[in-house]
Short mmCIF file of C-alpha atoms and ligand atoms in Angstrom, two decimals:
data_model
loop_
_atom_site.label_atom_id
_atom_site.label_comp_id
_atom_site.label_asym_id
_atom_site.label_seq_id
_atom_site.Cartn_x
_atom_site.Cartn_y
_atom_site.Cartn_z
CA MET A 1 0.00 0.00 0.00
CA LYS A 2 1.22 3.48 -0.86
CA GLU A 3 2.22 5.73 1.99
CA LYS A 4 2.82 9.44 2.35
CA PHE A 5 4.11 11.89 4.91
CA LEU A 6 2.02 14.56 6.56
CA ILE A 7 4.00 17.48 7.96
CA LYS A 8 2.92 20.46 10.00
CA GLY A 9 5.46 23.16 9.21
CA LEU A 10 7.22 25.51 11.60
CA GLY A 11 6.52 28.61 9.50
CA GLY A 12 10.15 29.70 9.63
CA LYS A 13 10.55 29.31 13.41
CA LYS A 14 13.74 27.66 14.61
CA LYS A 15 12.32 25.23 17.13
CA LEU A 16 13.99 21.90 16.46
CA LYS A 17 16.43 20.63 19.06
CA GLY A 18 18.13 17.51 20.30
CA GLU A 19 20.30 14.81 18.80
CA ILE A 20 19.98 12.83 15.61
CA SER A 21 22.12 9.86 14.59
CA VAL A 22 23.25 9.22 11.05
CA ARG A 23 22.76 5.72 9.62
CA GLY A 24 25.09 3.77 7.36
CA SER A 25 25.55 4.93 3.79
CA LYS A 26 23.25 3.49 1.12
CA ASN A 27 25.76 4.19 -1.64
CA ALA A 28 28.53 2.43 0.28
CA VAL A 29 26.67 -0.65 1.44
CA LEU A 30 25.13 -1.48 -1.97
CA PRO A 31 28.50 -1.93 -3.75
CA ALA A 32 29.92 -3.57 -0.63
CA MET A 33 27.14 -6.15 -0.84
CA ALA A 34 28.00 -6.69 -4.52
CA SER A 35 31.64 -7.22 -3.51
CA SER A 36 30.62 -10.37 -1.60
CA LEU A 37 30.67 -12.02 -5.07
CA LEU A 38 34.47 -11.86 -4.92
CA PHE A 39 34.67 -14.04 -1.80
CA LYS A 40 34.83 -17.78 -1.29
CA ASP A 41 33.43 -17.49 2.23
CA ASP A 42 30.81 -15.51 4.18
CA VAL A 43 31.11 -11.74 4.23
CA SER A 44 29.63 -9.95 7.25
CA PHE A 45 28.12 -6.49 7.15
CA SER A 46 27.32 -4.14 10.00
CA ASN A 47 25.83 -0.66 10.44
CA VAL A 48 23.58 -1.43 7.48
CA PRO A 49 20.79 1.14 7.02
CA VAL A 50 17.30 -0.38 7.13
CA ILE A 51 16.14 1.05 3.80
CA GLU A 52 14.24 -0.19 0.76
CA ASP A 53 17.26 -0.21 -1.60
CA VAL A 54 19.09 -2.62 0.70
CA PHE A 55 16.00 -4.89 0.72
CA ARG A 56 15.92 -4.77 -3.09
CA MET A 57 19.63 -5.66 -3.29
CA ILE A 58 19.04 -8.61 -0.94
CA GLU A 59 16.13 -9.77 -3.15
CA LEU A 60 18.28 -9.47 -6.28
CA MET A 61 21.16 -11.43 -4.76
CA GLU A 62 18.84 -14.11 -3.31
CA GLU A 63 17.17 -14.48 -6.67
CA LEU A 64 20.58 -15.25 -8.19
CA GLY A 65 21.09 -17.94 -5.55
CA GLY A 66 23.07 -15.99 -2.93
CA LYS A 67 22.45 -16.83 0.73
CA ILE A 68 21.81 -13.99 3.13
CA SER A 69 21.62 -14.75 6.86
CA ARG A 70 20.51 -11.96 9.10
CA ASN A 71 21.90 -11.41 12.55
CA ASP A 72 19.66 -8.48 13.24
CA ASN A 73 18.19 -5.60 11.28
CA ARG A 74 21.53 -3.88 10.71
CA ALA A 75 23.80 -6.87 10.31
CA PHE A 76 23.87 -9.83 7.96
CA LYS A 77 26.17 -12.26 6.19
CA ILE A 78 26.24 -12.98 2.49
CA ASN A 79 27.54 -16.13 0.89
CA THR A 80 27.63 -16.25 -2.90
CA ASN A 81 28.98 -19.77 -3.49
CA SER A 82 25.59 -21.19 -4.45
CA ILE A 83 24.92 -18.61 -7.16
CA LYS A 84 23.76 -20.40 -10.31
CA LYS A 85 21.93 -17.64 -12.16
CA PHE A 86 23.56 -14.72 -13.86
CA ASP A 87 20.56 -12.76 -15.14
CA LEU A 88 19.53 -9.82 -12.98
CA GLU A 89 15.80 -9.88 -12.32
CA SER A 90 14.20 -7.25 -14.54
CA ASP A 91 11.63 -5.69 -12.21
CA ILE A 92 14.12 -4.83 -9.47
CA ALA A 93 17.06 -4.03 -11.76
CA LYS A 94 14.93 -1.59 -13.74
CA LYS A 95 13.87 0.24 -10.60
CA MET A 96 17.28 0.44 -8.96
CA ARG A 97 20.21 1.79 -10.95
CA ALA A 98 22.68 0.53 -8.33
CA SER A 99 21.86 -3.03 -9.45
CA ILE A 100 24.39 -2.54 -12.24
CA ILE A 101 27.19 -2.81 -9.66
CA LEU A 102 26.52 -6.56 -9.63
CA SER A 103 27.48 -6.83 -13.31
CA GLY A 104 31.27 -6.44 -12.83
CA PRO A 105 31.79 -9.06 -10.11
CA LEU A 106 29.27 -11.53 -11.66
CA LEU A 107 31.08 -11.32 -14.98
CA ALA A 108 34.50 -11.61 -13.39
CA ARG A 109 33.58 -14.62 -11.26
CA PHE A 110 31.16 -16.59 -13.44
CA GLY A 111 32.02 -15.33 -16.93
CA LYS A 112 28.56 -14.11 -17.82
CA VAL A 113 25.86 -11.69 -16.82
CA SER A 114 22.73 -10.20 -18.31
CA PHE A 115 20.73 -7.19 -17.15
CA PRO A 116 17.97 -4.95 -18.41
CA TYR A 117 18.63 -1.30 -19.04
CA PRO A 118 18.87 -0.17 -15.40
CA GLY A 119 16.36 2.29 -14.02
CA GLY A 120 16.35 4.21 -10.76
CA CYS A 121 15.54 7.78 -9.92
CA VAL A 122 14.10 10.03 -12.59
CA ILE A 123 16.99 12.48 -12.64
CA GLY A 124 17.89 12.47 -16.31
CA THR A 125 19.38 10.04 -18.79
CA ARG A 126 21.67 7.59 -17.09
CA PRO A 127 23.74 5.89 -19.77
CA ILE A 128 25.80 2.73 -19.23
CA ASP A 129 28.32 3.18 -22.04
CA LEU A 130 31.24 3.23 -19.57
CA PHE A 131 30.27 -0.22 -18.35
CA LEU A 132 29.84 -1.73 -21.82
CA GLU A 133 33.07 -0.20 -23.15
CA GLY A 134 35.02 -1.21 -20.05
CA PHE A 135 33.85 -4.83 -20.16
CA GLN A 136 34.83 -4.98 -23.84
CA LYS A 137 38.29 -3.67 -22.98
CA MET A 138 38.58 -6.54 -20.51
CA GLY A 139 37.89 -8.96 -23.36
CA ALA A 140 34.12 -9.46 -22.92
CA LYS A 141 31.56 -9.61 -25.73
CA VAL A 142 28.42 -7.49 -25.43
CA SER A 143 25.15 -8.26 -27.19
CA GLU A 144 21.60 -6.96 -26.86
CA LYS A 145 18.65 -9.33 -27.02
CA SER A 146 15.05 -9.07 -25.75
CA ASP A 147 15.63 -5.69 -24.10
CA ARG A 148 18.59 -6.99 -22.12
CA TYR A 149 22.33 -6.69 -22.36
CA HIS A 150 24.17 -10.01 -22.40
CA ILE A 151 27.87 -9.90 -21.55
CA ARG A 152 30.23 -12.85 -21.88
CA ALA A 153 33.83 -12.98 -20.67
CA PRO A 154 36.42 -14.89 -22.74
CA LYS A 155 36.84 -18.61 -21.81
CA GLU A 156 39.99 -17.89 -19.85
CA GLY A 157 38.21 -15.12 -17.89
CA LEU A 158 38.30 -11.31 -17.89
CA LYS A 159 41.72 -9.86 -18.56
CA GLY A 160 43.19 -6.79 -16.89
CA ALA A 161 42.99 -3.65 -19.00
CA GLU A 162 43.68 0.05 -18.98
CA ILE A 163 40.38 1.92 -18.85
CA PHE A 164 40.02 5.69 -19.05
CA PHE A 165 36.55 6.83 -17.93
CA LYS A 166 35.53 9.77 -20.12
CA VAL A 167 33.31 10.96 -17.25
CA GLN A 168 33.84 10.26 -13.57
CA SER A 169 31.27 7.69 -12.52
CA VAL A 170 30.83 6.33 -9.03
CA THR A 171 29.24 2.98 -9.86
CA ALA A 172 31.45 2.42 -12.93
CA THR A 173 34.58 2.99 -10.82
CA GLU A 174 33.25 0.56 -8.20
CA SER A 175 32.22 -2.06 -10.76
CA PHE A 176 35.63 -2.10 -12.43
CA ILE A 177 37.47 -2.27 -9.11
CA LEU A 178 35.39 -5.35 -8.35
CA ALA A 179 35.92 -6.83 -11.83
CA GLY A 180 39.66 -6.09 -11.66
CA VAL A 181 40.08 -8.04 -8.40
CA LEU A 182 39.27 -11.33 -10.18
CA ALA A 183 40.64 -10.46 -13.66
CA LYS A 184 43.91 -11.88 -14.99
CA GLY A 185 46.74 -9.37 -14.65
CA LYS A 186 46.70 -5.67 -13.93
CA THR A 187 43.78 -3.28 -14.40
CA VAL A 188 44.46 0.45 -14.42
CA LEU A 189 41.46 2.76 -14.05
CA LYS A 190 41.89 6.44 -14.90
CA ASN A 191 39.68 9.46 -14.19
CA CYS A 192 38.04 7.52 -11.37
CA ALA A 193 35.36 8.80 -9.01
CA MET A 194 36.95 9.76 -5.68
CA GLU A 195 33.82 9.53 -3.50
CA PRO A 196 34.38 8.23 0.06
CA GLU A 197 32.13 5.26 -0.77
CA VAL A 198 34.61 4.11 -3.45
CA LYS A 199 37.52 4.29 -1.04
CA SER A 200 35.61 2.56 1.71
CA ILE A 201 34.94 -0.51 -0.45
CA ALA A 202 38.49 -0.62 -1.81
CA ASP A 203 39.87 -0.38 1.75
CA PHE A 204 37.71 -3.30 2.84
CA LEU A 205 38.74 -5.46 -0.11
CA GLU A 206 42.39 -4.62 0.52
CA SER A 207 42.02 -5.65 4.14
CA CYS A 208 40.82 -9.02 2.80
CA GLY A 209 43.84 -9.50 0.54
CA ALA A 210 42.88 -7.70 -2.69
CA LYS A 211 45.68 -5.69 -4.32
CA ILE A 212 44.24 -2.24 -4.95
CA LYS A 213 46.27 0.97 -5.05
CA GLY A 214 45.05 4.54 -5.32
CA ALA A 215 41.35 4.38 -4.37
CA GLY A 216 40.25 7.90 -3.46
CA THR A 217 42.52 9.34 -6.20
CA PRO A 218 41.86 9.60 -9.96
CA THR A 219 44.03 6.56 -10.83
CA ILE A 220 43.42 3.13 -9.36
CA GLU A 221 45.52 0.03 -10.03
CA ILE A 222 44.25 -3.43 -9.30
CA GLN A 223 46.34 -6.55 -9.51
CA GLY A 224 43.96 -9.40 -10.23
CA GLY A 225 44.05 -12.72 -8.42
CA GLY A 226 41.82 -15.49 -7.08
CA LEU A 227 38.74 -15.36 -4.87
CA LEU A 228 39.17 -13.48 -1.61
CA SER A 229 38.64 -14.77 1.87
CA ALA A 230 37.00 -12.57 4.50
CA LYS A 231 38.06 -14.87 7.37
CA GLY A 232 35.51 -13.30 9.66
CA LYS A 233 36.31 -9.70 8.66
CA LYS A 234 33.34 -7.39 8.65
CA TYR A 235 32.41 -4.54 6.35
CA LYS A 236 31.29 -1.75 8.67
CA THR A 237 29.19 0.64 6.61
CA ILE A 238 30.53 4.20 6.71
CA PRO A 239 28.11 6.95 7.83
CA ASP A 240 25.86 8.36 5.13
CA ARG A 241 27.33 11.76 4.29
CA LEU A 242 24.22 12.69 2.31
CA GLU A 243 21.92 11.99 5.23
CA ALA A 244 24.25 13.91 7.57
CA GLY A 245 24.33 16.80 5.09
CA SER A 246 20.54 16.88 4.83
CA PHE A 247 20.22 16.99 8.62
CA LEU A 248 22.75 19.82 8.75
CA ILE A 249 20.79 21.84 6.18
CA LEU A 250 17.59 21.18 8.15
CA GLY A 251 19.36 22.28 11.34
CA ALA A 252 20.62 25.48 9.72
CA MET A 253 17.06 26.44 8.67
CA CYS A 254 14.90 25.09 11.49
CA ALA A 255 16.88 24.20 14.63
CA ASP A 256 17.99 26.19 17.60
CA ASN A 257 20.34 23.47 18.87
CA LEU A 258 21.07 20.28 16.99
CA LEU A 259 23.71 17.61 17.45
CA ILE A 260 24.25 15.34 14.45
CA LYS A 261 25.98 12.18 15.68
CA ASP A 262 27.74 9.20 14.10
CA CYS A 263 28.83 11.04 10.98
CA ASN A 264 32.11 11.87 9.20
CA PRO A 265 32.27 15.70 8.95
CA SER A 266 35.45 15.32 6.88
CA ASP A 267 33.32 13.85 4.05
CA LEU A 268 31.16 16.99 4.09
CA GLU A 269 33.74 19.76 4.00
CA ILE A 270 32.25 21.55 1.03
CA LEU A 271 28.76 21.74 2.53
CA ILE A 272 30.08 22.90 5.90
CA GLU A 273 32.21 25.52 4.13
CA ALA A 274 29.23 26.73 2.06
CA LEU A 275 26.88 27.00 5.03
CA ARG A 276 29.54 28.83 7.05
CA GLN A 277 30.03 31.25 4.18
CA SER A 278 26.32 31.89 4.24
CA GLY A 279 26.57 32.74 7.95
CA VAL A 280 25.59 29.51 9.72
CA LYS A 281 27.65 28.76 12.84
CA ILE A 282 28.76 25.15 12.78
CA GLU A 283 31.01 23.20 15.12
CA ALA A 284 32.45 20.11 13.46
CA GLY A 285 34.05 17.40 15.61
CA ASN A 286 35.48 14.01 14.60
CA SER A 287 32.12 12.29 14.32
CA THR A 288 29.65 15.03 15.22
CA ILE A 289 28.36 18.29 13.81
CA LYS A 290 26.74 20.79 16.11
CA ILE A 291 24.61 23.85 15.61
CA SER A 292 23.90 25.88 18.73
CA GLY A 293 22.06 29.09 19.57
CA ASN A 294 20.92 29.21 15.95
CA SER A 295 17.56 30.83 16.74
CA LYS A 296 19.51 34.05 17.39
CA HIS A 297 20.34 34.11 13.68
CA LYS A 298 17.36 34.71 11.41
CA ASN A 299 17.45 32.81 8.12
CA SER A 300 17.13 36.16 6.37
CA SER A 301 20.45 37.17 7.93
CA PHE A 302 22.13 34.29 6.03
CA LYS A 303 23.66 35.16 2.67
CA ALA A 304 22.92 33.85 -0.82
CA LEU A 305 25.44 31.50 -2.45
CA ASN A 306 26.23 30.17 -5.89
CA ILE A 307 26.38 26.39 -5.87
CA LYS A 308 27.83 24.23 -8.60
CA THR A 309 27.54 20.48 -8.21
CA HIS A 310 30.72 18.55 -8.86
CA GLU A 311 32.19 15.11 -8.32
CA TYR A 312 33.70 14.58 -4.86
CA PRO A 313 35.20 16.53 -3.13
CA GLY A 314 32.99 19.11 -4.89
CA PHE A 315 29.41 19.89 -3.95
CA PRO A 316 27.41 16.62 -4.14
CA THR A 317 24.56 16.50 -6.65
CA ASP A 318 22.68 14.48 -4.02
CA LEU A 319 22.63 17.53 -1.69
CA GLN A 320 21.67 19.99 -4.39
CA ALA A 321 17.90 19.79 -3.75
CA PRO A 322 18.10 20.19 0.06
CA MET A 323 20.55 23.10 -0.44
CA THR A 324 18.14 24.79 -2.84
CA VAL A 325 15.46 24.69 -0.12
CA PHE A 326 17.94 26.38 2.24
CA LEU A 327 18.70 29.07 -0.34
CA THR A 328 14.98 29.93 -0.67
CA GLN A 329 15.19 31.08 2.96
CA VAL A 330 18.27 33.31 2.83
CA SER A 331 18.59 36.88 1.58
CA GLY A 332 19.67 37.55 -1.97
CA GLU A 333 20.05 35.79 -5.30
CA SER A 334 21.66 32.39 -5.60
CA VAL A 335 22.40 30.40 -8.72
CA ILE A 336 22.39 26.62 -8.63
CA PHE A 337 24.26 24.90 -11.42
CA GLU A 338 23.61 21.15 -11.59
CA THR A 339 26.43 19.73 -13.67
CA ILE A 340 25.98 15.96 -13.19
CA PHE A 341 22.35 15.15 -14.10
CA GLU A 342 20.23 17.29 -16.42
CA GLY A 343 16.86 16.22 -14.98
CA ARG A 344 17.72 17.05 -11.43
CA LEU A 345 16.15 20.49 -11.09
CA ASN A 346 12.60 19.60 -12.12
CA TYR A 347 11.47 19.39 -8.49
CA THR A 348 11.95 23.19 -8.23
CA GLU A 349 8.56 23.61 -9.98
CA ASP A 350 6.92 22.28 -6.82
CA LEU A 351 8.98 24.55 -4.59
CA VAL A 352 7.67 27.47 -6.67
CA LYS A 353 4.13 26.23 -5.98
CA MET A 354 5.03 26.33 -2.28
CA GLY A 355 5.97 30.01 -2.65
CA ALA A 356 9.66 29.89 -3.58
CA ASP A 357 10.98 32.45 -6.06
CA ILE A 358 12.90 30.18 -8.44
CA VAL A 359 13.43 30.75 -12.15
CA MET A 360 14.71 27.93 -14.33
CA TRP A 361 17.29 29.27 -16.76
CA ASP A 362 17.83 25.92 -18.45
CA SER A 363 17.79 22.24 -17.51
CA HIS A 364 21.05 22.69 -15.59
CA ARG A 365 20.59 26.07 -13.89
CA VAL A 366 18.10 27.82 -11.65
CA GLN A 367 18.13 31.19 -9.94
CA VAL A 368 16.72 31.39 -6.43
CA LYS A 369 15.67 34.69 -4.81
CA GLY A 370 15.19 34.80 -1.08
CA PRO A 371 13.97 35.02 1.51
CA ALA A 372 10.63 33.48 0.52
CA LYS A 373 7.84 32.42 2.85
CA LEU A 374 6.99 28.84 1.91
CA ARG A 375 3.43 27.54 2.28
CA GLY A 376 2.64 23.89 2.89
CA ARG A 377 1.03 21.92 0.04
CA GLU A 378 0.75 18.46 -1.49
CA VAL A 379 3.74 17.37 -3.58
CA ASP A 380 4.96 14.15 -5.18
CA GLY A 381 8.47 13.06 -4.23
CA PRO A 382 10.13 12.47 -7.66
CA ASP A 383 13.35 10.81 -6.41
CA ILE A 384 15.14 9.99 -3.17
CA ARG A 385 16.92 13.28 -2.68
CA ALA A 386 14.26 15.67 -4.02
CA GLY A 387 11.74 13.73 -1.91
CA LEU A 388 13.77 14.53 1.18
CA ALA A 389 14.14 18.15 0.06
CA PHE A 390 10.31 18.35 0.02
CA VAL A 391 10.28 17.05 3.58
CA LEU A 392 12.68 19.87 4.53
CA ALA A 393 10.55 22.41 2.63
CA GLY A 394 7.44 21.10 4.42
CA ILE A 395 9.15 21.56 7.80
CA VAL A 396 10.26 25.14 7.15
CA ALA A 397 6.93 26.11 5.48
CA LYS A 398 3.84 27.46 7.15
CA GLY A 399 0.89 25.07 7.29
CA LYS A 400 0.42 21.46 6.28
CA SER A 401 2.28 19.59 3.57
CA VAL A 402 1.66 16.16 2.16
CA ILE A 403 4.64 14.44 0.57
CA ASN A 404 3.42 11.59 -1.61
CA ASN A 405 5.55 8.59 -2.65
CA ALA A 406 7.05 7.93 0.78
CA TYR A 407 8.61 4.89 -0.91
CA TYR A 408 11.19 7.07 -2.65
CA ILE A 409 12.32 8.53 0.65
CA ASP A 410 12.30 5.07 2.26
CA ARG A 411 14.67 3.89 -0.48
CA GLY A 412 17.45 5.96 1.03
CA TYR A 413 16.47 7.13 4.52
CA GLU A 414 15.60 4.84 7.40
CA ARG A 415 12.23 5.57 9.10
CA ILE A 416 12.84 9.25 8.61
CA GLU A 417 9.63 10.34 10.33
CA GLU A 418 10.51 8.63 13.64
CA ARG A 419 13.94 10.20 13.72
CA LEU A 420 12.71 13.67 12.79
CA ARG A 421 9.93 13.48 15.41
CA ASP A 422 12.64 12.99 18.06
CA ILE A 423 14.04 16.44 17.31
CA GLY A 424 10.63 18.11 17.31
CA VAL A 425 9.27 17.79 13.76
CA ASP A 426 5.50 17.30 13.49
CA ILE A 427 5.49 14.52 10.87
CA LYS A 428 3.31 11.44 10.39
CA ARG A 429 3.35 8.54 7.96
CA ILE A 430 -0.12 7.79 6.65
CA LYS A 431 -1.56 5.27 4.22
CA ASP A 432 -2.96 6.54 0.95
N1 LIG B 1 27.62 8.33 -16.92
C1 LIG B 1 27.85 8.09 -18.25
N2 LIG B 1 28.02 6.80 -18.66
C2 LIG B 1 27.96 5.75 -17.79
C3 LIG B 1 27.74 6.00 -16.43
C4 LIG B 1 27.57 7.32 -16.02
O1 LIG B 1 27.89 9.00 -19.06
O2 LIG B 1 28.12 4.62 -18.24
C5 LIG B 1 27.44 9.73 -16.47
C6 LIG B 1 26.07 10.00 -15.87
O3 LIG B 1 25.11 10.23 -16.85
C7 LIG B 1 26.35 11.22 -15.01
C8 LIG B 1 27.80 11.00 -14.56
O4 LIG B 1 28.32 9.97 -15.39
O5 LIG B 1 26.29 12.38 -15.78
C9 LIG B 1 27.96 10.57 -13.14
O6 LIG B 1 27.05 9.53 -12.82
P1 LIG B 1 27.50 8.31 -11.93
O7 LIG B 1 27.71 7.13 -12.83
O8 LIG B 1 28.58 8.70 -11.02
O9 LIG B 1 26.20 8.03 -11.12
P2 LIG B 1 25.84 6.65 -10.51
O10 LIG B 1 27.09 5.90 -10.21
O11 LIG B 1 24.79 6.00 -11.31
C10 LIG B 1 25.97 7.37 -8.00
C11 LIG B 1 25.01 7.39 -6.86
C12 LIG B 1 23.97 8.46 -7.11
C13 LIG B 1 24.66 9.81 -7.25
C14 LIG B 1 25.71 9.74 -8.37
C15 LIG B 1 26.54 10.98 -8.49
C16 LIG B 1 25.05 5.10 -6.12
C17 LIG B 1 24.36 3.81 -5.98
N3 LIG B 1 24.39 6.08 -6.75
O12 LIG B 1 25.18 7.08 -9.16
O13 LIG B 1 23.12 8.48 -5.99
O14 LIG B 1 23.73 10.81 -7.52
O15 LIG B 1 26.60 8.64 -8.13
O16 LIG B 1 27.25 11.20 -7.34
O17 LIG B 1 26.17 5.26 -5.64
C18 LIG B 1 21.12 8.66 -4.79
O18 LIG B 1 21.72 8.10 -3.85
O19 LIG B 1 19.99 9.19 -4.67
C19 LIG B 1 21.76 8.68 -6.10
C20 LIG B 1 21.11 8.91 -7.22
#
């Protein structure tokens, strides 16, 4: 049954207070789960966020024949030795773009894989040319039949290759690290994504014996070898920097005092820098971010900013929508330039209906004039991150908002309403 969120907004008052913990990162745990295909024994996972995308990944891997044994909600083990199918189930793979991360390790271990054109959030065209070209460089043959891609490795297995990514891609970098671990010889990846999630997975694999150099930099070298052994080692999911960043933006707009716990502020430097430049007082510790006495500073005393999304360590495209909500509240004109996905500003139409002064210049750029008084209304969450931005807009607005498609938010954020209620947000989950 469909669910939605009902929010009673604060009308610009800064009333939220308390502590909020950050869960494990969706975009780290999904590729880490895929990496269990490189192991001959069980791989254990902890600090796993309880979110829909993780459930979908479990379903996909079980459907292939993988065995998942749960310890509790946030911890499980995966064993991939009994995998006998190599075709990703269409319904799930079409809905979740991250499913493509399974293609590299499946191909490297079993020599074949097929998948439908992957879907996911509606944030613009999401091509897979880097994957197809990379697999070909490693000796695989690609064909298209019945709306699916079929990839076959040579008989002797994938061979190491030098691959230059013409655009930096997070999941392509991860997929080819995973493929390289089981390929014959050396794989050199250039113009790699440097996101903390990429490094976290490479670090884990290295700790289990994989030979990977340079993760977190543009050039990564992988010396291929046999299956890895986890020998009881655990992948502890790193904190979700995008969730932490969204809470920080919420705190800046709506909280008097807020402590964000269990996060890595060092993964969020650009956001912290931007908010400080705007005038927000932020104390960043090792694993906490604190905002205090913020009700003394009116949102209209904060300054406008120009934001340009960029691959890490630049401003994350996944925080662009929450940041735009913040910029509707501050004084002056801001320009937001979305450089990664061309469909990722469409949600601003709904912010305009809530009272924001936003003009779309083109599919990559909007101008925001603030401060605007937002009014609650009913909106449809179009993707994970814009869905959460609507929740933030509903909280800062005056009156009631209904955010439809709670499922999108549940894909990436664990029971968001319960955690927001703990810091004073008036939010309910209701059935449609
Ligand atoms: N691209 C290509 N060809 C490809 C692959 C990507 O041209 O074969 C382009 C894309 O069109 C885009 C750019 O490369 O312009 C970067 O996209 P990327 O491949 O890095 O995106 P992704 O790996 O599919 C991950 C996250 C996204 C996040 C982006 C950008 C995961 C599972 N997903 O996607 O997260 O927005 O990186 O940082 O890690 C989300 O969590 O809500 C989400 C959408």
